[in-house]
Amino acid sequence: MLKLNTDMIEPFVGAEDYKRAMDEAFHAFDTLVSGKGVGGKMTGWLDLPVNISEKTLADCRLVASRWLGTLDVVVVIGIGGSFLGAKCALEAFSHSFASAGERNSPHIVFAGYSLSEDYMSDLLGYLKKKSYGLIVISKSGTTIEPGLAFRILRMNMLKRFGAEDTRRRIVTVTDERDGALRAMSEKYGYTSLSIPSNVGGRYSVLSAVGLLPIAVAGFDIENFIGGAREAREYLMKKTKENPAIIYAALRNIMYRNGKKIEVFANYHPKLKYLGEWLKQLFAESEGKDLKGLFPTTLDFTTDLHSVGQYIQDGERIMFETSILAGSKEVEVIVPKSTDNLDGLDYLVGKTLEHINMMAEKGTRLAHTSGNVPNIYIEMEKIDEWNMGQLFYFFEFSCALSAYMLGVNPFDQPAVDVYKKNLYKLLGRPGYTD
Ligand code: PA5
């Protein structure tokens, strides 16, 4: 199980505050697991690691094997909770230079997460001589960004491949019953997987929303779910050692003590999109009723050479949650050079992982001494099992934390303000007044 390390935050937390916050976190735990809290109808994600149906797993495997070796590219269309989990998982699992085409599985690219015309025209150009398929993910089936991307790419497909072949090249993931995408899937006979009605977008990575792209990219969905299942077993215990309960308590103490920002830091480029996924999870779950920590992300050591100055010495409004991961088995060792002109001979024989860990330790000490409390979460390595655990851990902690804050963790009413304005400006029928 991944480890939560609190050594570097303890000096900033009073014993009384901790006791009170833990009591509140226990109460939030009861509210969450009973499903009786506000938004409690949307807690289906809690049981996904044990309830995911054999049919969903089999469907994912079937699509993956159907497309293996037959398609060059699969475009995954989606935005927000229908995009970030899969993007994060695939970045984490893939070889850093996988786009060079070293694998047998189709190359996965994403669309529908912006309205950029440049991006879409580049994508159409890129697909021109490729045999490609589409995975279209939208719970509501009405979101404008993925809706437009789907329309453009479907029309492109129809022209190139004809109706029957296009049908075989499209798989949808959408609400079990409702929405435009469900209706289209039925009308045109697309293979379609379901998102359970009681699972919201940002809590959906362990459903077909995350599993299908992961399987098509050639990664192990059983291990991914297995890791989440192990995390669930551990986190469903109401104990004072439960890392999700402790983490929710600590971040609420930080907030009450005047911190406004939680910085999620990582030390691996492969975890960049974990930060993006975390930003959505926490911002949409907690940022309401004029409350909530603002989540942001930093990629270390890159950002130590840019915003590191502010963290160390700017306004004292943030605390840091670092996600640490060991590297894979292959070691990269600093070699001896002929002249030591770069002055790096003192590192000869050391692994890059060791040097990265020392950078992390040095940063933690520096930031803590600069009054930026630090929490860190350690996983053994970046793989399906550990990422499954991590996703579940953060979902669980986030829901607890939002309940402690007194907000509904599962709605996002403010997102509608943008959507309604956009519809109005574009003249969508029914939105023009
Ligand atoms: O968390 C959420 O609910 C949102 O971010 C949605 O996932 C996002 O707006 C996409 O919605 P949909 O899946 O309905 O297209």
Short mmCIF file of C-alpha atoms and ligand atoms in Angstrom, two decimals:
data_model
loop_
_atom_site.label_atom_id
_atom_site.label_comp_id
_atom_site.label_asym_id
_atom_site.label_seq_id
_atom_site.Cartn_x
_atom_site.Cartn_y
_atom_site.Cartn_z
CA MET A 1 0.00 0.00 0.00
CA LEU A 2 1.27 3.49 -0.75
CA LYS A 3 2.63 5.43 2.22
CA LEU A 4 1.59 8.81 3.57
CA ASN A 5 4.48 10.54 5.28
CA THR A 6 3.62 13.39 7.64
CA ASP A 7 7.00 14.06 9.37
CA MET A 8 7.44 17.44 7.71
CA ILE A 9 3.97 18.77 8.43
CA GLU A 10 3.75 17.74 12.09
CA PRO A 11 5.70 20.78 13.39
CA PHE A 12 2.94 22.97 11.88
CA VAL A 13 0.02 21.12 13.49
CA GLY A 14 -1.10 21.57 17.11
CA ALA A 15 -2.17 18.46 19.06
CA GLU A 16 -5.62 19.87 19.85
CA ASP A 17 -6.24 20.90 16.23
CA TYR A 18 -5.22 17.43 15.06
CA LYS A 19 -7.52 15.68 17.50
CA ARG A 20 -10.49 17.85 16.51
CA ALA A 21 -9.81 17.46 12.78
CA MET A 22 -9.46 13.67 13.10
CA ASP A 23 -12.83 13.50 14.89
CA GLU A 24 -14.37 15.51 12.04
CA ALA A 25 -12.66 13.30 9.45
CA PHE A 26 -14.15 10.20 11.15
CA HIS A 27 -17.54 11.83 10.95
CA ALA A 28 -16.95 12.61 7.24
CA PHE A 29 -15.97 8.96 6.77
CA ASP A 30 -19.36 7.81 8.16
CA THR A 31 -21.14 10.32 5.93
CA LEU A 32 -19.29 9.13 2.85
CA VAL A 33 -19.55 5.38 3.26
CA SER A 34 -23.19 5.49 4.40
CA GLY A 35 -24.08 7.40 1.20
CA LYS A 36 -26.33 9.60 3.35
CA GLY A 37 -24.44 12.86 2.92
CA VAL A 38 -25.21 15.61 0.43
CA GLY A 39 -24.58 14.21 -3.07
CA GLY A 40 -24.61 10.69 -1.57
CA LYS A 41 -26.32 9.30 -4.68
CA MET A 42 -23.07 9.86 -6.58
CA THR A 43 -20.86 7.58 -4.49
CA GLY A 44 -20.97 4.60 -6.86
CA TRP A 45 -17.21 5.07 -7.50
CA LEU A 46 -16.51 3.85 -3.95
CA ASP A 47 -17.34 0.30 -5.03
CA LEU A 48 -15.99 0.30 -8.59
CA PRO A 49 -12.87 -1.71 -7.63
CA VAL A 50 -15.08 -4.56 -6.36
CA ASN A 51 -18.17 -4.05 -8.50
CA ILE A 52 -16.74 -3.51 -11.94
CA SER A 53 -18.55 -6.06 -14.05
CA GLU A 54 -16.85 -8.91 -15.86
CA LYS A 55 -18.71 -7.71 -18.94
CA THR A 56 -17.07 -4.24 -18.80
CA LEU A 57 -13.63 -5.82 -18.46
CA ALA A 58 -14.38 -8.30 -21.25
CA ASP A 59 -15.69 -5.52 -23.54
CA CYS A 60 -12.50 -3.49 -22.95
CA ARG A 61 -10.34 -6.51 -23.76
CA LEU A 62 -12.42 -7.30 -26.85
CA VAL A 63 -12.10 -3.79 -28.32
CA ALA A 64 -8.36 -3.83 -27.53
CA SER A 65 -7.83 -7.15 -29.32
CA ARG A 66 -10.02 -6.13 -32.27
CA TRP A 67 -7.91 -3.02 -32.85
CA LEU A 68 -4.50 -4.50 -32.02
CA GLY A 69 -2.44 -4.62 -35.19
CA THR A 70 -5.31 -3.26 -37.33
CA LEU A 71 -5.34 0.43 -36.42
CA ASP A 72 -2.38 2.81 -36.38
CA VAL A 73 -4.03 5.41 -34.18
CA VAL A 74 -6.96 5.65 -31.77
CA VAL A 75 -8.29 9.12 -31.00
CA VAL A 76 -9.78 9.32 -27.51
CA ILE A 77 -12.37 12.13 -27.42
CA GLY A 78 -13.41 13.66 -24.08
CA ILE A 79 -12.91 16.56 -21.68
CA GLY A 80 -12.62 17.07 -17.91
CA GLY A 81 -13.46 13.88 -16.05
CA SER A 82 -13.93 12.12 -19.39
CA PHE A 83 -10.34 12.91 -20.39
CA LEU A 84 -7.91 13.55 -17.54
CA GLY A 85 -7.90 10.12 -15.86
CA ALA A 86 -7.09 8.22 -19.05
CA LYS A 87 -4.57 10.83 -20.15
CA CYS A 88 -2.86 10.69 -16.75
CA ALA A 89 -2.75 6.88 -16.70
CA LEU A 90 -1.42 6.58 -20.25
CA GLU A 91 1.31 9.18 -19.67
CA ALA A 92 2.31 7.34 -16.50
CA PHE A 93 2.44 3.85 -18.06
CA SER A 94 3.87 4.66 -21.48
CA HIS A 95 7.45 4.74 -22.55
CA SER A 96 8.48 8.41 -22.54
CA PHE A 97 9.05 8.27 -26.30
CA ALA A 98 6.21 5.91 -27.16
CA SER A 99 4.91 8.14 -29.96
CA ALA A 100 7.88 6.89 -31.95
CA GLY A 101 5.74 3.75 -32.41
CA GLU A 102 7.65 1.06 -30.57
CA ARG A 103 4.56 -0.81 -29.46
CA ASN A 104 2.10 -3.03 -31.30
CA SER A 105 -0.95 -1.32 -29.85
CA PRO A 106 -2.36 1.68 -31.68
CA HIS A 107 -0.87 5.05 -30.85
CA ILE A 108 -3.34 6.90 -28.60
CA VAL A 109 -3.95 10.60 -29.12
CA PHE A 110 -6.59 12.82 -27.53
CA ALA A 111 -9.14 15.28 -28.90
CA GLY A 112 -12.21 17.16 -27.74
CA TYR A 113 -10.50 18.73 -24.73
CA SER A 114 -10.24 22.18 -26.30
CA LEU A 115 -11.80 24.21 -29.11
CA SER A 116 -8.47 24.99 -30.78
CA GLU A 117 -8.80 25.01 -34.57
CA ASP A 118 -5.01 24.67 -34.93
CA TYR A 119 -5.06 21.47 -32.90
CA MET A 120 -7.94 19.99 -34.89
CA SER A 121 -6.42 20.84 -38.25
CA ASP A 122 -3.06 19.36 -37.16
CA LEU A 123 -4.90 16.23 -36.03
CA LEU A 124 -6.77 15.88 -39.33
CA GLY A 125 -3.45 16.25 -41.15
CA TYR A 126 -1.81 13.67 -38.90
CA LEU A 127 -4.64 11.18 -39.48
CA LYS A 128 -4.67 11.63 -43.25
CA LYS A 129 -2.66 8.54 -44.10
CA LYS A 130 -3.39 6.60 -40.92
CA SER A 131 -5.94 3.93 -40.24
CA TYR A 132 -7.68 5.23 -37.14
CA GLY A 133 -10.46 4.56 -34.66
CA LEU A 134 -12.37 6.66 -32.15
CA ILE A 135 -13.21 6.20 -28.50
CA VAL A 136 -15.80 8.84 -27.66
CA ILE A 137 -16.30 9.47 -23.94
CA SER A 138 -19.00 11.76 -22.60
CA LYS A 139 -21.30 11.00 -19.71
CA SER A 140 -23.90 13.59 -20.66
CA GLY A 141 -23.31 13.23 -24.38
CA THR A 142 -23.99 16.95 -24.76
CA THR A 143 -20.64 18.61 -23.96
CA ILE A 144 -19.72 20.95 -26.79
CA GLU A 145 -15.95 20.31 -27.07
CA PRO A 146 -16.10 16.50 -27.44
CA GLY A 147 -19.38 16.80 -29.37
CA LEU A 148 -17.74 18.95 -32.03
CA ALA A 149 -14.58 16.84 -32.21
CA PHE A 150 -16.74 13.74 -32.69
CA ARG A 151 -18.81 15.33 -35.42
CA ILE A 152 -15.71 16.51 -37.34
CA LEU A 153 -13.86 13.20 -37.05
CA ARG A 154 -16.94 11.08 -37.76
CA MET A 155 -17.62 13.00 -40.97
CA ASN A 156 -13.96 12.59 -41.93
CA MET A 157 -14.23 8.86 -41.28
CA LEU A 158 -17.43 8.45 -43.26
CA LYS A 159 -15.80 10.07 -46.27
CA ARG A 160 -12.68 7.94 -46.04
CA PHE A 161 -13.99 4.58 -44.89
CA GLY A 162 -17.75 4.48 -45.66
CA ALA A 163 -20.62 3.82 -43.27
CA GLU A 164 -20.06 0.14 -42.40
CA ASP A 165 -16.33 0.47 -41.70
CA THR A 166 -16.92 3.69 -39.74
CA ARG A 167 -19.35 1.85 -37.48
CA ARG A 168 -16.63 -0.65 -36.58
CA ARG A 169 -14.11 2.09 -35.92
CA ILE A 170 -16.17 3.91 -33.27
CA VAL A 171 -16.67 2.89 -29.64
CA THR A 172 -18.59 5.11 -27.23
CA VAL A 173 -18.53 5.35 -23.44
CA THR A 174 -21.55 7.17 -22.07
CA ASP A 175 -24.41 7.14 -19.58
CA GLU A 176 -26.19 3.80 -19.18
CA ARG A 177 -29.51 5.22 -20.41
CA ASP A 178 -29.60 8.91 -21.32
CA GLY A 179 -28.02 11.48 -23.62
CA ALA A 180 -27.24 12.16 -27.25
CA LEU A 181 -24.29 9.77 -27.38
CA ARG A 182 -26.40 6.90 -26.09
CA ALA A 183 -29.03 7.69 -28.74
CA MET A 184 -26.40 7.86 -31.52
CA SER A 185 -24.80 4.61 -30.37
CA GLU A 186 -28.16 2.88 -30.61
CA LYS A 187 -29.08 4.42 -33.95
CA TYR A 188 -25.76 3.67 -35.67
CA GLY A 189 -24.95 0.42 -33.86
CA TYR A 190 -21.67 1.50 -32.26
CA THR A 191 -20.09 -0.74 -29.66
CA SER A 192 -20.87 1.12 -26.46
CA LEU A 193 -19.77 0.83 -22.84
CA SER A 194 -21.61 2.39 -19.91
CA ILE A 195 -20.71 4.88 -17.21
CA PRO A 196 -22.81 4.04 -14.15
CA SER A 197 -25.32 6.81 -13.38
CA ASN A 198 -24.00 7.08 -9.80
CA VAL A 199 -20.41 7.88 -10.86
CA GLY A 200 -19.52 11.47 -11.79
CA GLY A 201 -16.86 12.50 -14.32
CA ARG A 202 -13.93 13.25 -12.01
CA TYR A 203 -14.51 10.03 -10.03
CA SER A 204 -14.78 7.82 -13.11
CA VAL A 205 -11.24 6.73 -13.98
CA LEU A 206 -11.82 3.23 -12.56
CA SER A 207 -14.88 2.73 -14.80
CA ALA A 208 -14.87 2.15 -18.57
CA VAL A 209 -13.91 5.84 -18.91
CA GLY A 210 -10.36 5.00 -17.85
CA LEU A 211 -10.30 1.25 -18.46
CA LEU A 212 -11.10 1.26 -22.18
CA PRO A 213 -8.30 3.63 -23.30
CA ILE A 214 -5.87 1.88 -20.94
CA ALA A 215 -6.74 -1.55 -22.39
CA VAL A 216 -6.57 -0.32 -26.01
CA ALA A 217 -3.14 1.16 -25.31
CA GLY A 218 -2.02 -2.33 -24.25
CA PHE A 219 -1.81 -1.92 -20.47
CA ASP A 220 -3.02 -4.23 -17.74
CA ILE A 221 -6.50 -3.25 -16.53
CA GLU A 222 -6.71 -6.19 -14.11
CA ASN A 223 -3.66 -4.91 -12.24
CA PHE A 224 -5.01 -1.38 -12.35
CA ILE A 225 -8.29 -2.46 -10.74
CA GLY A 226 -6.38 -4.83 -8.40
CA GLY A 227 -4.36 -1.93 -7.01
CA ALA A 228 -7.52 0.10 -6.46
CA ARG A 229 -9.15 -2.89 -4.77
CA GLU A 230 -6.25 -3.20 -2.33
CA ALA A 231 -6.51 0.53 -1.57
CA ARG A 232 -10.25 0.20 -1.02
CA GLU A 233 -9.78 -2.64 1.45
CA TYR A 234 -7.37 -0.51 3.45
CA LEU A 235 -9.19 2.82 3.22
CA MET A 236 -12.62 1.42 4.11
CA LYS A 237 -11.34 0.78 7.64
CA LYS A 238 -12.25 3.54 10.05
CA THR A 239 -8.96 3.71 11.94
CA LYS A 240 -6.64 6.50 13.00
CA GLU A 241 -3.95 4.98 10.76
CA ASN A 242 -6.12 5.31 7.63
CA PRO A 243 -4.00 7.55 5.34
CA ALA A 244 -7.04 9.05 3.58
CA ILE A 245 -8.54 10.12 6.92
CA ILE A 246 -5.21 11.57 8.09
CA TYR A 247 -4.62 13.40 4.80
CA ALA A 248 -8.15 14.90 4.78
CA ALA A 249 -7.67 16.05 8.39
CA LEU A 250 -4.27 17.63 7.70
CA ARG A 251 -5.29 19.56 4.60
CA ASN A 252 -8.32 20.93 6.43
CA ILE A 253 -6.07 22.05 9.30
CA MET A 254 -3.83 23.80 6.78
CA TYR A 255 -6.86 25.58 5.30
CA ARG A 256 -8.13 26.69 8.69
CA ASN A 257 -4.64 27.96 9.55
CA GLY A 258 -4.74 30.35 6.60
CA LYS A 259 -3.23 28.34 3.75
CA LYS A 260 -5.00 29.02 0.46
CA ILE A 261 -3.09 26.84 -1.98
CA GLU A 262 -2.16 23.18 -2.09
CA VAL A 263 0.76 22.53 -4.40
CA PHE A 264 0.87 18.99 -5.82
CA ALA A 265 4.49 18.30 -6.70
CA ASN A 266 6.04 15.41 -8.61
CA TYR A 267 9.58 14.46 -9.60
CA HIS A 268 8.85 12.51 -12.80
CA PRO A 269 7.71 13.97 -16.18
CA LYS A 270 5.44 10.91 -16.46
CA LEU A 271 3.40 12.23 -13.54
CA LYS A 272 2.70 15.64 -15.06
CA TYR A 273 -0.88 14.71 -15.89
CA LEU A 274 -1.44 13.29 -12.43
CA GLY A 275 -1.23 16.93 -11.38
CA GLU A 276 -3.83 17.89 -13.98
CA TRP A 277 -6.17 15.13 -12.81
CA LEU A 278 -5.69 16.20 -9.17
CA LYS A 279 -6.42 19.81 -10.00
CA GLN A 280 -9.80 18.89 -11.44
CA LEU A 281 -10.64 16.45 -8.65
CA PHE A 282 -9.99 18.90 -5.83
CA ALA A 283 -11.06 22.15 -7.51
CA GLU A 284 -14.42 20.85 -8.71
CA SER A 285 -15.10 18.93 -5.51
CA GLU A 286 -14.15 21.65 -3.01
CA GLY A 287 -14.19 25.04 -4.71
CA LYS A 288 -17.72 26.14 -3.94
CA ASP A 289 -19.73 28.27 -1.50
CA LEU A 290 -16.72 30.64 -1.44
CA LYS A 291 -14.56 27.95 0.18
CA GLY A 292 -11.74 25.57 -0.65
CA LEU A 293 -7.99 25.28 -1.15
CA PHE A 294 -6.83 26.21 -4.65
CA PRO A 295 -5.02 23.18 -6.11
CA THR A 296 -2.02 23.76 -8.31
CA THR A 297 0.83 21.62 -9.58
CA LEU A 298 4.58 21.78 -9.91
CA ASP A 299 6.90 19.52 -11.86
CA PHE A 300 10.21 19.17 -10.08
CA THR A 301 13.05 19.61 -10.53
CA THR A 302 12.06 21.73 -13.61
CA ASP A 303 9.98 24.21 -11.61
CA LEU A 304 12.61 24.59 -8.90
CA HIS A 305 14.38 26.67 -11.54
CA SER A 306 11.33 28.89 -12.09
CA VAL A 307 8.66 29.21 -9.39
CA GLY A 308 10.97 27.68 -6.75
CA GLN A 309 11.89 31.25 -5.81
CA TYR A 310 8.26 32.07 -4.91
CA ILE A 311 7.71 28.87 -2.99
CA GLN A 312 10.78 29.50 -0.87
CA ASP A 313 10.39 33.20 -0.36
CA GLY A 314 7.05 34.60 -1.58
CA GLU A 315 3.75 34.87 0.32
CA ARG A 316 3.29 32.08 2.88
CA ILE A 317 -0.07 30.89 1.55
CA MET A 318 0.66 27.35 0.42
CA PHE A 319 1.54 23.89 1.60
CA GLU A 320 2.93 21.10 -0.54
CA THR A 321 1.82 17.53 -1.21
CA SER A 322 4.55 15.65 -3.06
CA ILE A 323 3.96 12.42 -4.91
CA LEU A 324 7.14 10.34 -4.88
CA ALA A 325 7.75 7.24 -6.94
CA GLY A 326 10.64 4.84 -7.34
CA SER A 327 12.03 4.21 -10.83
CA LYS A 328 11.84 1.00 -12.85
CA GLU A 329 14.50 -1.70 -12.52
CA VAL A 330 16.91 -0.32 -15.15
CA GLU A 331 19.59 1.86 -13.58
CA VAL A 332 21.13 4.92 -15.23
CA ILE A 333 24.49 5.49 -13.59
CA VAL A 334 26.65 8.62 -13.86
CA PRO A 335 29.70 7.59 -15.94
CA LYS A 336 33.31 8.72 -15.51
CA SER A 337 34.47 11.32 -18.01
CA THR A 338 37.97 11.78 -19.37
CA ASP A 339 38.64 15.25 -17.96
CA ASN A 340 36.04 16.12 -15.27
CA LEU A 341 35.79 19.60 -16.83
CA ASP A 342 32.10 19.69 -15.85
CA GLY A 343 33.11 19.04 -12.23
CA LEU A 344 30.64 16.17 -11.85
CA ASP A 345 33.12 13.41 -10.95
CA TYR A 346 31.85 13.46 -7.36
CA LEU A 347 28.68 11.81 -8.69
CA VAL A 348 30.38 8.97 -10.60
CA GLY A 349 28.71 5.63 -9.88
CA LYS A 350 25.55 7.16 -8.46
CA THR A 351 22.17 6.48 -10.08
CA LEU A 352 20.00 9.32 -11.40
CA GLU A 353 17.26 8.01 -9.11
CA HIS A 354 19.49 8.55 -6.08
CA ILE A 355 20.29 12.10 -7.22
CA ASN A 356 16.57 12.79 -7.85
CA MET A 357 15.77 11.53 -4.33
CA MET A 358 18.41 13.80 -2.84
CA ALA A 359 16.91 16.73 -4.79
CA GLU A 360 13.53 15.83 -3.33
CA LYS A 361 14.96 15.62 0.21
CA GLY A 362 16.80 18.93 -0.18
CA THR A 363 13.65 20.61 -1.51
CA ARG A 364 11.54 19.28 1.32
CA LEU A 365 14.00 20.56 3.94
CA ALA A 366 14.30 23.94 2.21
CA HIS A 367 10.56 24.44 1.85
CA THR A 368 9.76 23.31 5.36
CA SER A 369 12.37 25.70 6.76
CA GLY A 370 10.71 28.41 4.63
CA ASN A 371 7.36 27.66 6.35
CA VAL A 372 5.84 25.61 3.55
CA PRO A 373 4.57 22.47 5.32
CA ASN A 374 5.11 19.25 3.37
CA ILE A 375 3.12 16.06 3.09
CA TYR A 376 4.44 13.29 0.88
CA ILE A 377 2.93 10.22 -0.61
CA GLU A 378 5.26 7.44 -1.60
CA MET A 379 4.59 4.69 -4.12
CA GLU A 380 6.97 1.93 -5.00
CA LYS A 381 7.00 2.59 -8.74
CA ILE A 382 4.84 4.01 -11.51
CA ASP A 383 2.79 1.10 -12.81
CA GLU A 384 -0.82 -0.03 -13.16
CA TRP A 385 -1.09 -1.44 -9.62
CA ASN A 386 0.33 1.61 -7.87
CA MET A 387 -1.58 4.13 -10.01
CA GLY A 388 -4.83 2.23 -9.31
CA GLN A 389 -4.11 2.69 -5.61
CA LEU A 390 -3.21 6.33 -6.00
CA PHE A 391 -6.36 7.24 -7.94
CA TYR A 392 -8.56 5.55 -5.36
CA PHE A 393 -6.65 7.10 -2.46
CA PHE A 394 -7.08 10.63 -3.79
CA GLU A 395 -10.75 10.17 -4.70
CA PHE A 396 -11.47 8.87 -1.21
CA SER A 397 -9.46 11.61 0.53
CA CYS A 398 -11.00 14.33 -1.61
CA ALA A 399 -14.57 13.26 -0.83
CA LEU A 400 -13.76 13.13 2.92
CA SER A 401 -12.07 16.47 2.77
CA ALA A 402 -14.98 18.14 0.97
CA TYR A 403 -17.43 16.77 3.53
CA MET A 404 -15.22 18.21 6.29
CA LEU A 405 -15.37 21.55 4.52
CA GLY A 406 -19.16 21.33 4.45
CA VAL A 407 -19.65 21.20 0.67
CA ASN A 408 -21.09 18.68 -1.77
CA PRO A 409 -18.06 16.78 -3.19
CA PHE A 410 -19.96 15.56 -6.24
CA ASP A 411 -21.55 18.54 -7.99
CA GLN A 412 -20.05 21.39 -10.05
CA PRO A 413 -22.79 24.01 -10.39
CA ALA A 414 -20.40 26.82 -11.36
CA VAL A 415 -19.20 25.00 -14.51
CA ASP A 416 -22.69 25.60 -15.97
CA VAL A 417 -22.16 29.37 -15.94
CA TYR A 418 -19.46 29.07 -18.62
CA LYS A 419 -21.49 26.56 -20.61
CA LYS A 420 -24.62 28.72 -20.64
CA ASN A 421 -22.73 31.84 -21.71
CA LEU A 422 -21.03 29.96 -24.52
CA TYR A 423 -24.35 28.54 -25.76
CA LYS A 424 -25.88 31.99 -25.67
CA LEU A 425 -22.99 33.59 -27.58
CA LEU A 426 -23.16 30.86 -30.20
CA GLY A 427 -26.93 31.20 -30.56
CA ARG A 428 -27.93 27.74 -29.38
CA PRO A 429 -31.72 27.43 -29.57
CA GLY A 430 -33.25 27.95 -26.14
CA TYR A 431 -30.29 29.95 -24.80
CA THR A 432 -30.58 33.20 -26.75
CA ASP A 433 -32.52 35.32 -24.23
O1 PA5 B 1 -16.28 16.25 -13.45
C1 PA5 B 1 -17.14 16.53 -14.27
O2 PA5 B 1 -18.30 16.19 -14.12
C2 PA5 B 1 -16.81 17.33 -15.54
O3 PA5 B 1 -15.49 17.69 -15.60
C3 PA5 B 1 -17.15 16.49 -16.77
O4 PA5 B 1 -16.41 15.29 -16.70
C4 PA5 B 1 -16.85 17.22 -18.07
O5 PA5 B 1 -17.54 18.43 -18.13
C5 PA5 B 1 -17.24 16.35 -19.26
O6 PA5 B 1 -18.58 15.98 -19.17
P1 PA5 B 1 -19.19 14.83 -20.07
O7 PA5 B 1 -18.55 13.57 -19.70
O8 PA5 B 1 -20.65 14.85 -19.75
O9 PA5 B 1 -18.91 15.21 -21.51
#
